[in-house]
XYZ file of C-alpha atoms in Angstrom:
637
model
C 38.656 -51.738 155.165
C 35.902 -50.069 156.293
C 36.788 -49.017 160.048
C 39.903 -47.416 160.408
C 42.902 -49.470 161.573
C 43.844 -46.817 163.836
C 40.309 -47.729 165.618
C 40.809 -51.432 165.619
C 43.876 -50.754 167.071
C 42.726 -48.390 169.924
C 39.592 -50.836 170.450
C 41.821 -53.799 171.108
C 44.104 -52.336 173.322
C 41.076 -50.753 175.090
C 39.704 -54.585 176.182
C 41.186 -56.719 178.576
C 40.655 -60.371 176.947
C 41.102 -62.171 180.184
C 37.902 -60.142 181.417
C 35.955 -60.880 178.223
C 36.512 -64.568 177.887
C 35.946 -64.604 181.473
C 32.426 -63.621 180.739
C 32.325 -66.715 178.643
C 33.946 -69.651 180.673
C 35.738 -69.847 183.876
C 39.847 -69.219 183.542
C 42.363 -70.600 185.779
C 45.939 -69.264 186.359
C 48.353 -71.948 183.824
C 51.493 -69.490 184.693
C 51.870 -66.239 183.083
C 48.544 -67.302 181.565
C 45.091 -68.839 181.869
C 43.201 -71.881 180.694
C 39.902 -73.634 180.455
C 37.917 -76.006 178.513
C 37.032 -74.659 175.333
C 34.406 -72.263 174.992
C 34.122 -72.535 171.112
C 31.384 -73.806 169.369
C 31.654 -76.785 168.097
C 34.378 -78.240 170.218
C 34.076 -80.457 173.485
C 36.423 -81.250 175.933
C 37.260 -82.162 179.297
C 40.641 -81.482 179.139
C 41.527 -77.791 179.007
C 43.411 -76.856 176.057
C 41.943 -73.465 175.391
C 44.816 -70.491 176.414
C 44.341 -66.826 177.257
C 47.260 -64.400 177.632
C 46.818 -61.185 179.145
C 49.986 -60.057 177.953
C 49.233 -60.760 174.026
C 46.211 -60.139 174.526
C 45.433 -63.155 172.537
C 43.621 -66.410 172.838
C 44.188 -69.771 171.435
C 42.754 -73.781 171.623
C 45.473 -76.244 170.831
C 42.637 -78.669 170.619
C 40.525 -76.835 167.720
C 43.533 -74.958 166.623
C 41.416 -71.417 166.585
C 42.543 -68.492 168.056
C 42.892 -64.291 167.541
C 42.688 -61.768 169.439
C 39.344 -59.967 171.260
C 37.409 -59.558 168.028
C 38.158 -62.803 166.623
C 37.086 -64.026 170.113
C 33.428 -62.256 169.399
C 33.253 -63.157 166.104
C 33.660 -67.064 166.913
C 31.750 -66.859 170.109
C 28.544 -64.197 168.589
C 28.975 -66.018 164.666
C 29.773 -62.084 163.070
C 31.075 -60.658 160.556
C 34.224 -58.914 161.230
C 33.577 -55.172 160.860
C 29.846 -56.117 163.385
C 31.929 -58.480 165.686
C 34.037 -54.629 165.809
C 30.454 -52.866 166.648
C 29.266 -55.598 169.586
C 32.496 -55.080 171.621
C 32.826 -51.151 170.764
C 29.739 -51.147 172.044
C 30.693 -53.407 175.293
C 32.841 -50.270 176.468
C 31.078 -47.459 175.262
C 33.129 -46.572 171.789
C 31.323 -45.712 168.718
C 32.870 -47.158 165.612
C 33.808 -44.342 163.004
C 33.426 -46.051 159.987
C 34.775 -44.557 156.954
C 32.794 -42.924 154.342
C 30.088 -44.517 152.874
C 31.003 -47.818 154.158
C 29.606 -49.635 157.517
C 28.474 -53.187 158.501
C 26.212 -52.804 155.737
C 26.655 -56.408 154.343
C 24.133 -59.019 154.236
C 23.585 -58.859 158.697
C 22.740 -55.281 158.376
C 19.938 -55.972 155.482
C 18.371 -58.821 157.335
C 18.157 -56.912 160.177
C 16.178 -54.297 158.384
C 14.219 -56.888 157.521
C 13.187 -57.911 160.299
C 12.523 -54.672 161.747
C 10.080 -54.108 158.762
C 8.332 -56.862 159.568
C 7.604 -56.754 162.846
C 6.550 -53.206 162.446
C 3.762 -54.940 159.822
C 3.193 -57.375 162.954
C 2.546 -54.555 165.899
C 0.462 -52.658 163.272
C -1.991 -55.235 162.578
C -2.295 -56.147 166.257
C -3.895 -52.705 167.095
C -5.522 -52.609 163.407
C -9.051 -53.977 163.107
C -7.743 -57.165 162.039
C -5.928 -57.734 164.853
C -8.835 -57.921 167.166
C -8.483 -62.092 167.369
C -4.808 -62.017 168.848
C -5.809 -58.470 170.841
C -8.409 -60.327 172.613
C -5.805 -63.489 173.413
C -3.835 -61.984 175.085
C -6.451 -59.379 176.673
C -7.838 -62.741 178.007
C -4.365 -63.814 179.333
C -4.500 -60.563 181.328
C -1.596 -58.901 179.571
C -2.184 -55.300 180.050
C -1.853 -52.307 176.688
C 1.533 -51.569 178.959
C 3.050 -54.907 178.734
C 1.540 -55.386 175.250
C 3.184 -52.392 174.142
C 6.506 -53.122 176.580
C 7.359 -56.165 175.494
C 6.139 -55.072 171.221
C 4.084 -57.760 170.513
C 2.554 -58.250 166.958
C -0.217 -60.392 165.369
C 0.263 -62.644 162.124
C -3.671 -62.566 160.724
C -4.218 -65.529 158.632
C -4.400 -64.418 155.372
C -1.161 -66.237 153.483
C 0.236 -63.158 151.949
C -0.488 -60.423 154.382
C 3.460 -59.895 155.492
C 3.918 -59.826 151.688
C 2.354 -57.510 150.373
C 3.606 -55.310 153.169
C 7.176 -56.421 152.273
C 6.571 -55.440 148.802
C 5.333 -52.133 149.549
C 8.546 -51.393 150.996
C 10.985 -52.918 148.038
C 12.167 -55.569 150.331
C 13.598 -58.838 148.219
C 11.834 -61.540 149.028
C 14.830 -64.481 148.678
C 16.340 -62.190 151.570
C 12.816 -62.054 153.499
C 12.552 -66.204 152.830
C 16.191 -66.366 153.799
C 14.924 -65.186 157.563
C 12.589 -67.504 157.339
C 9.796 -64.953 157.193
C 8.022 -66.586 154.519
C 7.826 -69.454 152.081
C 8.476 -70.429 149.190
C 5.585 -72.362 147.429
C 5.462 -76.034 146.598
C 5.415 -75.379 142.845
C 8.420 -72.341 143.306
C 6.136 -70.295 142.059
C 5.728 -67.615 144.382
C 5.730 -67.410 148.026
C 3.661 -67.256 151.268
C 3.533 -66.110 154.948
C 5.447 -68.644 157.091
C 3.615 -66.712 160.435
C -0.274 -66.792 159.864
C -2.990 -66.423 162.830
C -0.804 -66.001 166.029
C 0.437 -63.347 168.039
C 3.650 -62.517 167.484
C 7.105 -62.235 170.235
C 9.568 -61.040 168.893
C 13.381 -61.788 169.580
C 15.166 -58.625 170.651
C 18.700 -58.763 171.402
C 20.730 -56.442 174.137
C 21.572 -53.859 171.088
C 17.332 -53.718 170.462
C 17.663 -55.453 167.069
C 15.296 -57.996 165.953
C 16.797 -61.484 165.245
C 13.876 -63.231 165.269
C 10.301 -64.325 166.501
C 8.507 -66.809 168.268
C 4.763 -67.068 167.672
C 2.033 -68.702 169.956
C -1.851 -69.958 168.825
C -4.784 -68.117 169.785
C -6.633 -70.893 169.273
C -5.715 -74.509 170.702
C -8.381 -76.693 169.667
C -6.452 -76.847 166.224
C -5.395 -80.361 165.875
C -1.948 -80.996 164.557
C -0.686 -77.651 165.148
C 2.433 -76.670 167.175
C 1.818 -74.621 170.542
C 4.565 -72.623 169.414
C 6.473 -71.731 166.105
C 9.945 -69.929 165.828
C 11.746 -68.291 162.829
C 14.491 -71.377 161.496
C 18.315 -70.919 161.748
C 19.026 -67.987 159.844
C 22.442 -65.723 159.258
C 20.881 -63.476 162.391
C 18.850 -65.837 164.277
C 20.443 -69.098 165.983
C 17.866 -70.330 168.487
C 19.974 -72.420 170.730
C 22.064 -69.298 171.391
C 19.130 -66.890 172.323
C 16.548 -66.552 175.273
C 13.099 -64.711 175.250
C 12.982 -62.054 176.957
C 16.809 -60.985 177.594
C 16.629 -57.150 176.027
C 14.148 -56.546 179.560
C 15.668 -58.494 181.458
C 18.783 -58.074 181.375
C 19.544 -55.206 183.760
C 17.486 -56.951 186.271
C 19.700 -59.768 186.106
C 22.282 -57.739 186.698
C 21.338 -55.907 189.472
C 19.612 -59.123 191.220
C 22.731 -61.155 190.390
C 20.440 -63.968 189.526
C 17.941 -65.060 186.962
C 14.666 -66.909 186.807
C 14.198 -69.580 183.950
C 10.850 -70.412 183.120
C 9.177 -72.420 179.978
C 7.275 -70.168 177.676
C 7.057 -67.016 176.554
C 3.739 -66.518 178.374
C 5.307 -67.262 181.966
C 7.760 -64.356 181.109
C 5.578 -61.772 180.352
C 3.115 -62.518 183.037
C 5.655 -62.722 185.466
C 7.118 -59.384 183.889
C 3.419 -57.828 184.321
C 3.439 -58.924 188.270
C 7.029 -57.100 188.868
C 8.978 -60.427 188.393
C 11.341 -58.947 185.643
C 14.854 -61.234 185.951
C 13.300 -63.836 183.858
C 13.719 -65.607 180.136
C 12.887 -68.712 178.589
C 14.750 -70.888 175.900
C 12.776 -70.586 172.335
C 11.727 -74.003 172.415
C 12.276 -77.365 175.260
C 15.910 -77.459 174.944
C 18.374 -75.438 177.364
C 21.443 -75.133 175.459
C 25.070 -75.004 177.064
C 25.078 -71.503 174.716
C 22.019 -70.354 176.819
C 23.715 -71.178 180.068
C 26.974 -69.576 179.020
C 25.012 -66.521 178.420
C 22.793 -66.359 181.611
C 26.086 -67.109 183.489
C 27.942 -64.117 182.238
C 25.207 -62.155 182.814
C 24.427 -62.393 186.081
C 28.330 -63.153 186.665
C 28.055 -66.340 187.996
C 25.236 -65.706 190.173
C 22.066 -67.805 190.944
C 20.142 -69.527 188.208
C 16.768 -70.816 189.064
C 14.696 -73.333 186.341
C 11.421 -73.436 186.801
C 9.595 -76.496 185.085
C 5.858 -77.506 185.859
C 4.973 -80.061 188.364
C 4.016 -82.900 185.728
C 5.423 -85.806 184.292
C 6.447 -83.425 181.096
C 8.186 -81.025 183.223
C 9.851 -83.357 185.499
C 11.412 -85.268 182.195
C 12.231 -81.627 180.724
C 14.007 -80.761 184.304
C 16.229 -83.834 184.072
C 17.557 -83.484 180.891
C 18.786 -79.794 181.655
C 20.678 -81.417 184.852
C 23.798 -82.487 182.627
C 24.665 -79.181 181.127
C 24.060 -77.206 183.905
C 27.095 -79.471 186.027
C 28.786 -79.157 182.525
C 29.262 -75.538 182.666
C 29.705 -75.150 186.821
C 26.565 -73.632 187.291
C 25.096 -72.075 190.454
C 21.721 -73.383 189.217
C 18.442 -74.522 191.377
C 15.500 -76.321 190.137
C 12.266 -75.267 191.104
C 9.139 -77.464 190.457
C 5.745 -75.662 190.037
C 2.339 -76.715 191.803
C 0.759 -79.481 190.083
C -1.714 -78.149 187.577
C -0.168 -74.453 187.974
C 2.531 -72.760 185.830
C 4.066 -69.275 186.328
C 1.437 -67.091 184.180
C -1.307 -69.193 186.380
C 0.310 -67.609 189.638
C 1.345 -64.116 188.167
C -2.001 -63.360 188.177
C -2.834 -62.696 191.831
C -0.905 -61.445 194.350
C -1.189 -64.520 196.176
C 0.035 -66.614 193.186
C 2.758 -64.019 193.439
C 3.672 -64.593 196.502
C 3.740 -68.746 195.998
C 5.703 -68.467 193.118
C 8.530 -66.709 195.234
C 7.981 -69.939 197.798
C 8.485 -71.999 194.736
C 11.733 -70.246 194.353
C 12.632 -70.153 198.191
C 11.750 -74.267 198.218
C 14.369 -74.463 194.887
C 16.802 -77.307 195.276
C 20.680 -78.019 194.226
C 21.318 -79.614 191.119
C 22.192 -83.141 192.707
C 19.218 -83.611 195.475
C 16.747 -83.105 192.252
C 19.118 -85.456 190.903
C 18.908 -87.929 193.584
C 15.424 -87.569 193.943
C 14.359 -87.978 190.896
C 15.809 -91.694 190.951
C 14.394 -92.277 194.280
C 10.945 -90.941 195.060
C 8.736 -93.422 193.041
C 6.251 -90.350 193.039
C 8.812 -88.086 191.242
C 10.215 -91.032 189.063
C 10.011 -90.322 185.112
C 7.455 -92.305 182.834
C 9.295 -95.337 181.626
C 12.410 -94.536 184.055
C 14.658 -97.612 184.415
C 14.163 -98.354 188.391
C 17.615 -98.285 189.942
C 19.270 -100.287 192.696
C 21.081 -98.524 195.426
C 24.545 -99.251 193.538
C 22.769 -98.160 190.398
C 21.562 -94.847 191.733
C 24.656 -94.351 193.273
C 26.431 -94.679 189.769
C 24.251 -92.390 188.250
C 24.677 -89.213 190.948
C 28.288 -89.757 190.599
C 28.494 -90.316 186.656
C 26.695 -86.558 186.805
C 29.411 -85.351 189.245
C 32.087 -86.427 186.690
C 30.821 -83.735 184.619
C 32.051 -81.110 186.603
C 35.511 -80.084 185.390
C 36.119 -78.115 188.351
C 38.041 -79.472 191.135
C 36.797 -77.775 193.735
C 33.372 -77.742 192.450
C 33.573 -81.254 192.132
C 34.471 -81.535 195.518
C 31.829 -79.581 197.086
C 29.794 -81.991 194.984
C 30.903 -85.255 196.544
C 30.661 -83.842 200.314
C 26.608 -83.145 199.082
C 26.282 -86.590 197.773
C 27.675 -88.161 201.219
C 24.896 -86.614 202.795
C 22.680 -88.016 200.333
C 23.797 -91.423 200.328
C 24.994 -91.773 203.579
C 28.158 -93.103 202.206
C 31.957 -92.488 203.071
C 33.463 -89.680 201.376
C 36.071 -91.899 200.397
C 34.553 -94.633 198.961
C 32.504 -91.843 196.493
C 36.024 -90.253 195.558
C 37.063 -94.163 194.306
C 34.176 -94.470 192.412
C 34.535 -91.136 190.903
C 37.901 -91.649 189.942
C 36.679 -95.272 188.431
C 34.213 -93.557 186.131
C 36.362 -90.701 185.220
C 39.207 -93.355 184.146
C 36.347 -95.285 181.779
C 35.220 -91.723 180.443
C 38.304 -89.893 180.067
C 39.450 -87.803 176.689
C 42.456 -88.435 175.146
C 44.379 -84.997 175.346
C 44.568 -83.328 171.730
C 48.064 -83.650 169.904
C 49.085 -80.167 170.058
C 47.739 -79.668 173.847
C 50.806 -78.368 175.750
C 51.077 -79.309 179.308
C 49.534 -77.949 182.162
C 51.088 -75.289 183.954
C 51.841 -78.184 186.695
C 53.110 -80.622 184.097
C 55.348 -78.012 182.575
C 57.895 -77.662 185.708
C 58.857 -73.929 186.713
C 58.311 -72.539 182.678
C 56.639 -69.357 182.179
C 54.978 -70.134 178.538
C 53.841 -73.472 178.194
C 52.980 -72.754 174.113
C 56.691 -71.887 173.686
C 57.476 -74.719 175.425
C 55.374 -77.031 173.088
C 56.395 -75.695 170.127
C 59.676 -75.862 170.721
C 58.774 -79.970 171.951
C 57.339 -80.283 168.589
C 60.380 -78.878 166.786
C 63.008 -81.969 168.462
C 62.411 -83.809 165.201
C 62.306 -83.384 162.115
C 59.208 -81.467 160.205
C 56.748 -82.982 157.555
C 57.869 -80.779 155.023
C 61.762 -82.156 155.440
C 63.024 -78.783 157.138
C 65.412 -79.477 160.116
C 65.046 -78.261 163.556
C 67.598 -75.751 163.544
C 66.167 -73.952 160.175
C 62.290 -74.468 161.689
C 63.444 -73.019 164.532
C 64.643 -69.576 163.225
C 61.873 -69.421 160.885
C 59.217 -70.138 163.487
C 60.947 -67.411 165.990
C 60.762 -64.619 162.565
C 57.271 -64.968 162.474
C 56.588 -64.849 166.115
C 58.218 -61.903 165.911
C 56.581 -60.121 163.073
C 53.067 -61.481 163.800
C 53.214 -59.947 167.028
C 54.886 -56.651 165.863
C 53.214 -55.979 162.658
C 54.834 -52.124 161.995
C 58.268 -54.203 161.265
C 57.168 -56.680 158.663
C 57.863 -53.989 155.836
C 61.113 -53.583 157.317
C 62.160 -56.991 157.272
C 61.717 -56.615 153.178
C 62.853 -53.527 153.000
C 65.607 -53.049 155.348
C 67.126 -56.855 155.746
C 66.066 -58.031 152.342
C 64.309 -61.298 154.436
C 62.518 -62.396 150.566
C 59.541 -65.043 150.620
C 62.049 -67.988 149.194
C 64.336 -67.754 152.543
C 61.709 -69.434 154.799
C 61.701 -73.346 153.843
C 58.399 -74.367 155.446
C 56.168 -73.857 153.023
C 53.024 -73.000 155.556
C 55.476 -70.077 157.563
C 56.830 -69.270 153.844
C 53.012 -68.596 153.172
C 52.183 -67.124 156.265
C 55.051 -64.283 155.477
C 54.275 -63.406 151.790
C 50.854 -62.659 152.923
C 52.034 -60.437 155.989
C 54.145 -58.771 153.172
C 50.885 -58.351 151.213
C 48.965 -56.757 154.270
C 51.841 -54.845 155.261
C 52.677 -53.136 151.492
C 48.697 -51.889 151.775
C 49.640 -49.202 154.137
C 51.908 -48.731 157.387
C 48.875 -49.053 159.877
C 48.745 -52.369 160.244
C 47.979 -54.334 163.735
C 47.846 -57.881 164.809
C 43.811 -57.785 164.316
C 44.151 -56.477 160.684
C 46.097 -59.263 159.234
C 43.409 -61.408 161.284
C 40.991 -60.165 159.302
C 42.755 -60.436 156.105
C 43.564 -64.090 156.614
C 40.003 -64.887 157.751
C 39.235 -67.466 155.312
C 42.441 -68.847 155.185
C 43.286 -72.119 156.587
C 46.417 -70.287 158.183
C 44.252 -67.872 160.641
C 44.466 -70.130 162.993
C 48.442 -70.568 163.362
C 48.734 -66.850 163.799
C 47.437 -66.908 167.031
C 49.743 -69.709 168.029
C 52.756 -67.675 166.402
C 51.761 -64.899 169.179
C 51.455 -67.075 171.638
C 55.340 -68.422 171.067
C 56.662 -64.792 170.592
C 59.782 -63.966 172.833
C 59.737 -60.504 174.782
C 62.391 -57.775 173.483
C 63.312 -54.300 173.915
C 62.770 -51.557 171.177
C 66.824 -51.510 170.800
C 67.025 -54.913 170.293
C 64.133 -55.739 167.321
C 66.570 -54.695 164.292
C 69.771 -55.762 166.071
C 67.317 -59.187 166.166
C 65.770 -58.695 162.284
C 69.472 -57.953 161.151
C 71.488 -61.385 162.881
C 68.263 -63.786 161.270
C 68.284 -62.290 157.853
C 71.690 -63.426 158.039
C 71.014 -67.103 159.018
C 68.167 -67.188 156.601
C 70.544 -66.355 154.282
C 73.435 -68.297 154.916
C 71.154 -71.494 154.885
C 69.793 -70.686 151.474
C 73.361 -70.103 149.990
C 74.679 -73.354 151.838
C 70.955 -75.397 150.362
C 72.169 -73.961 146.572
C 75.630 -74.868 147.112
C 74.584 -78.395 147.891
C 72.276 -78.534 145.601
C 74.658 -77.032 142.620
C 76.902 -79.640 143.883
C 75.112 -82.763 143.575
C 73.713 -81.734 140.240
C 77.166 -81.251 139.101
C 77.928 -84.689 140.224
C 75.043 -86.486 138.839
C 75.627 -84.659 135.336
C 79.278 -85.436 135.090
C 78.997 -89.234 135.979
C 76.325 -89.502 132.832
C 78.609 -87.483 130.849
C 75.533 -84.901 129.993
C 77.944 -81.942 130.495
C 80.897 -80.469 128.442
C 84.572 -79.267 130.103
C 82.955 -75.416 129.575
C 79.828 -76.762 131.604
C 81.462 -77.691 134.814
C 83.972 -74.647 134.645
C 81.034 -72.378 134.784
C 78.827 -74.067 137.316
C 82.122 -73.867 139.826
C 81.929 -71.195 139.171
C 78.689 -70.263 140.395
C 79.302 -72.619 143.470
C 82.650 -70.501 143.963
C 80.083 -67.097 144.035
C 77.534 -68.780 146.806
C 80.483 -69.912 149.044
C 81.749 -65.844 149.043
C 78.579 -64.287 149.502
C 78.125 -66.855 152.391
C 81.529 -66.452 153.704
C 81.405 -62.684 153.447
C 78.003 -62.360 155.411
C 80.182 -64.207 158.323
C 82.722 -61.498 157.896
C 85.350 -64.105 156.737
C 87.653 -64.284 153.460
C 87.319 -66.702 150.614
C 90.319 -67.998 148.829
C 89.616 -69.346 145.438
C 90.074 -72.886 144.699
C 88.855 -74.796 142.101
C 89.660 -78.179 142.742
């Protein structure tokens, strides 16, 4: 592996993943642990299923079955490789990864990085090149100073169709890997390629670690017909749009230290508003505000203020509306701000009296539910082609919102707002809420466990489900008692990795014990990872089981792991080798036996046959008898 285990392990004990996941979604207390709706991507709910223990140090969804520890967590939650999902949270606590010799996160991410780097030095060199003196004069003419020019590194795409390309090739970059950023294309005939960016200036994408993901690139000229305002670089391996804002590397530790940040619609609006000492703002790269986005403005500003900031038109009202959902969604402290009529944020940046209305704008901001409510009320503020309500109908619709929220309290704060919006009982909202949350509600997944309510006084609700699963009888035929021991061996060894050798070694616990095939699976590859080398850790058999449809259970193993002392793990590894192997002798007794049976009533074996096969059965019932510390008298009848 290419970073040291000894680091992995020092890096994961170094995190708290209760803080972390925090920084993702809200957690609530669920007994010795926490829950919350799923943060993953890919995976909705509105019942929390998603657990985090602080005392594993581990995190698992019973809905989506993932789960790992705090660099599994980044990995899912950033889409990394392993050894860079190692680098972003090293870097969240100030470790620098010692990778070993010659190695380093220099697969494919690493590369297209470089890449991108390279080409948006080609982009910043043209802009201050003679021919960049088109996009200079742009965005002289938007008043963007050689500061913020330079400040915020933006570049210039002439429109020649192989400009970037030639550059590229001066500096042996492989073009499949520049068109797999999406920095070029590939011609209609295959036969060659050509500059996806051509005759704009250039912004590019920088993330908090100053990398280059991507860019976003605006026309100089607008009377073009049929052209897009604004491009962006596609879904790539580095660059996922709905997960990124314009403008975060600057902004960031302004949002932090304001505890609040400003959301505005183009890249423009943030750098003019940057120019004018405005510098807690971003803007999505493109219409759509993502729940991604949110999750990521939300942790950065720790749950503080978000204000959107949409222009006063029909198109801006109708984009303000459909960010109201996700921002109740994901509990959001968020207030909508609607420009001037005819004005947007770059407009006022310019003067210090447009300064100075744009922070009324932001004063005059209003709570997601009263630009709700007015939006279906105020026939002035009404969208184009807007279904006109009745009172019951625009009731309905504030409250079908409010169902959104996940949060109880939040929810409740909610409903006390929308009395004083409707003038309506607080009671008769609550019944109407709890009508529409009846008609909307989500079947709980299969292997949710219950609530830390539903589950009486116990301490680990995933114990408690898994041993609620185990009443019956498993899928592959094994019986409770056997799943039982099997399932509580790996919880043991998954969660104390330095002993799986010894288990082998020590207490002879082979592969063929363990009857489940998916646990009997799960242990030959621990024995694998182990036999590599004694520094193992929960995180590198995580890695090594990546791809595997089994990385998921391990988590889940953790989860159900029992708490003992150093004294009592071989006293432990010693009494369920000996169950293991009692039930495999007693399985090949019964299994000798039948077969003895079913050959002697067809008459397929001799006299000499059967007195050898007792014979064998006679063996398995001594070597079980003297693991029990019993005798065996020998009877062959």
């Amino acid at each position: 592996m290419a970073i040291p285990s000894t680091f992995i392990d020092t890096l994961t004990s170094s995190v708290d993943i209760v803080d972390l996941v925090g920084n993702y979604v809200t957690l609530k207390r669920a007994g010795r642990d926490f829950k919350a709706n799923c943060p993953l991507p890919g995976h909705e709910e509105k019942t929390p299923s998603f657990y985090v223990s602080p005392g594993k140090q581990i995190f698992h969804c019973f809905g989506c079955g993932r789960g790992g520890s705090a660099i599994k967590f980044i990995q899912i939650m950033e889409r990394l490789s392993f050894p860079d999902a190692v680098v972003n949270l090293a870097g969240r606590i100030g470790l620098d990864v010692p990778f070993e010799r010659g190695s380093g996160p220099t697969g494919q991410s690493e590369t297209l990085h470089e890449i991108n780097k390279i080409a948006h030095e080609y982009f910043r060199q043209t802009l201050l090149s003679p021919a960049g003196k088109d996009g200079l004069a742009y965005l002289r003419g938007r008043g963007f100073s050689a500061k913020t020019i330079e400040a915020h590194k933006i570049g210039y795409a002439t429109p020649s169709f192989d400009g970037l390309i030639q550059h590229l090739r001066s500096k042996n970059v492989d073009l499949a890997m520049a068109e797999n950023l999406g920095l070029i294309n590939r011609k209609q005939d295959g036969r060659g390629f050509f500059d996806f960016f051509r005759h704009r200036v250039v912004f590019p994408i920088i993330d908090e670690y100053d990398r280059v993901l991507g860019f976003s690139a605006r026309v100089i000229d607008n009377s073009q017909p049929n052209v897009g305002k604004y491009i962006n670089t596609r879904e790539t391996p580095v660059f996922h749009k709905g997960r990124l804002v314009f403008g975060f590397s600057l902004a960031r530790k302004p949002m932090i230290d304001a505890g609040e940040v400003i959301v505005v619609e183009g890249q423009t609006d943030v750098i003019a508003l940057h120019q004018a000492g405005i510098t807690n703002v971003v803007a999505p790269l493109g219409t759509a505000l993502t729940k991604e986005q949110v999750r990521k403005l939300m942790r950065t500003v720790r749950d503080g203020k978000i204000f959107l900031c949409f222009d006063g038109d029909s198109a801006g009202r109708k984009s303000a509306a459909g960010k109201l959902d996700i921002l109740i969604e994901e509990n959001a402290q968020a207030f909508i701000s609607i420009m001037p009529a005819g004005k947007d944020p770059a407009d006022l940046a310019s003067t210090s009296e447009g300064v100075r209305e744009f922070r009324k704008v932001l004063e005059d901001s209003e709570s997601i539910l009263k630009t709700k409510w007015k939006f279906l009320s105020d026939e002035n503020l009404m969208l184009d082609g807007a279904e006109r309500l009745d009172d019951a109908g625009r009731i309905n619709e504030l409250l079908r919102l409010i169902s959104l929220c996940a949060d109880d309290i939040k929810s409740h704060s909610l409903i006390q707002e929308a009395r004083s919006l409707t003038n309506l009982p607080e009671h008769r909202l609550e019944a109407r809420l709890a009508e529409i949350r009846r008609k909307t509600r989500v079947r709980k997944p299969v292997d949710e466990p219950a609530s830390a309510e539903e589950g009486a006084e116990t301490d680990d609700v995933h114990l408690l489900t898994l041993h609620q699963r185990s009443k019956r009888r498993t899928s592959t035929g094994v019986t409770l008692k056997e799943s039982s021991y099997e399932h509580e061996l790996l919880s043991f060894l998954v969660s104390r990795p330095k002993l799986i050798i010894n288990a082998l070694k020590d207490h002879q616990i082979v592969p063929n014990l363990i009857q489940d095939p998916e646990l009997r699976e799960i242990y030959s590859k621990l024995l694998e990872i182990a036999a590599d080398g004694n520094n193992i850790s929960f995180a590198c058999i995580e890695e090594k089981l990546a791809e595997s449809a089994l990385s998921g259970k391990l988590s889940q193993l953790v989860l159900a792991s029992k708490d003992r002392g150093i004294s009592e793990e071989h006293t432990y590894l010693k009494d369920v080798a000996d169950t293991l192997k009692r039930n495999r002798s007693r399985e090949l007794a019964e299994a000798l036996n039948q077969t003895i049976h079913s050959d002697v009533a067809n008459g397929d074996v001799t006299n000499e046959d059967k007195d050898r096969a007792l014979r064998e059965r006679l063996e398995l019932r001594k070597q079980s008898k003297l693991r029990r510390g019993g005798s065996v008298t020998e009877n062959n009848s």
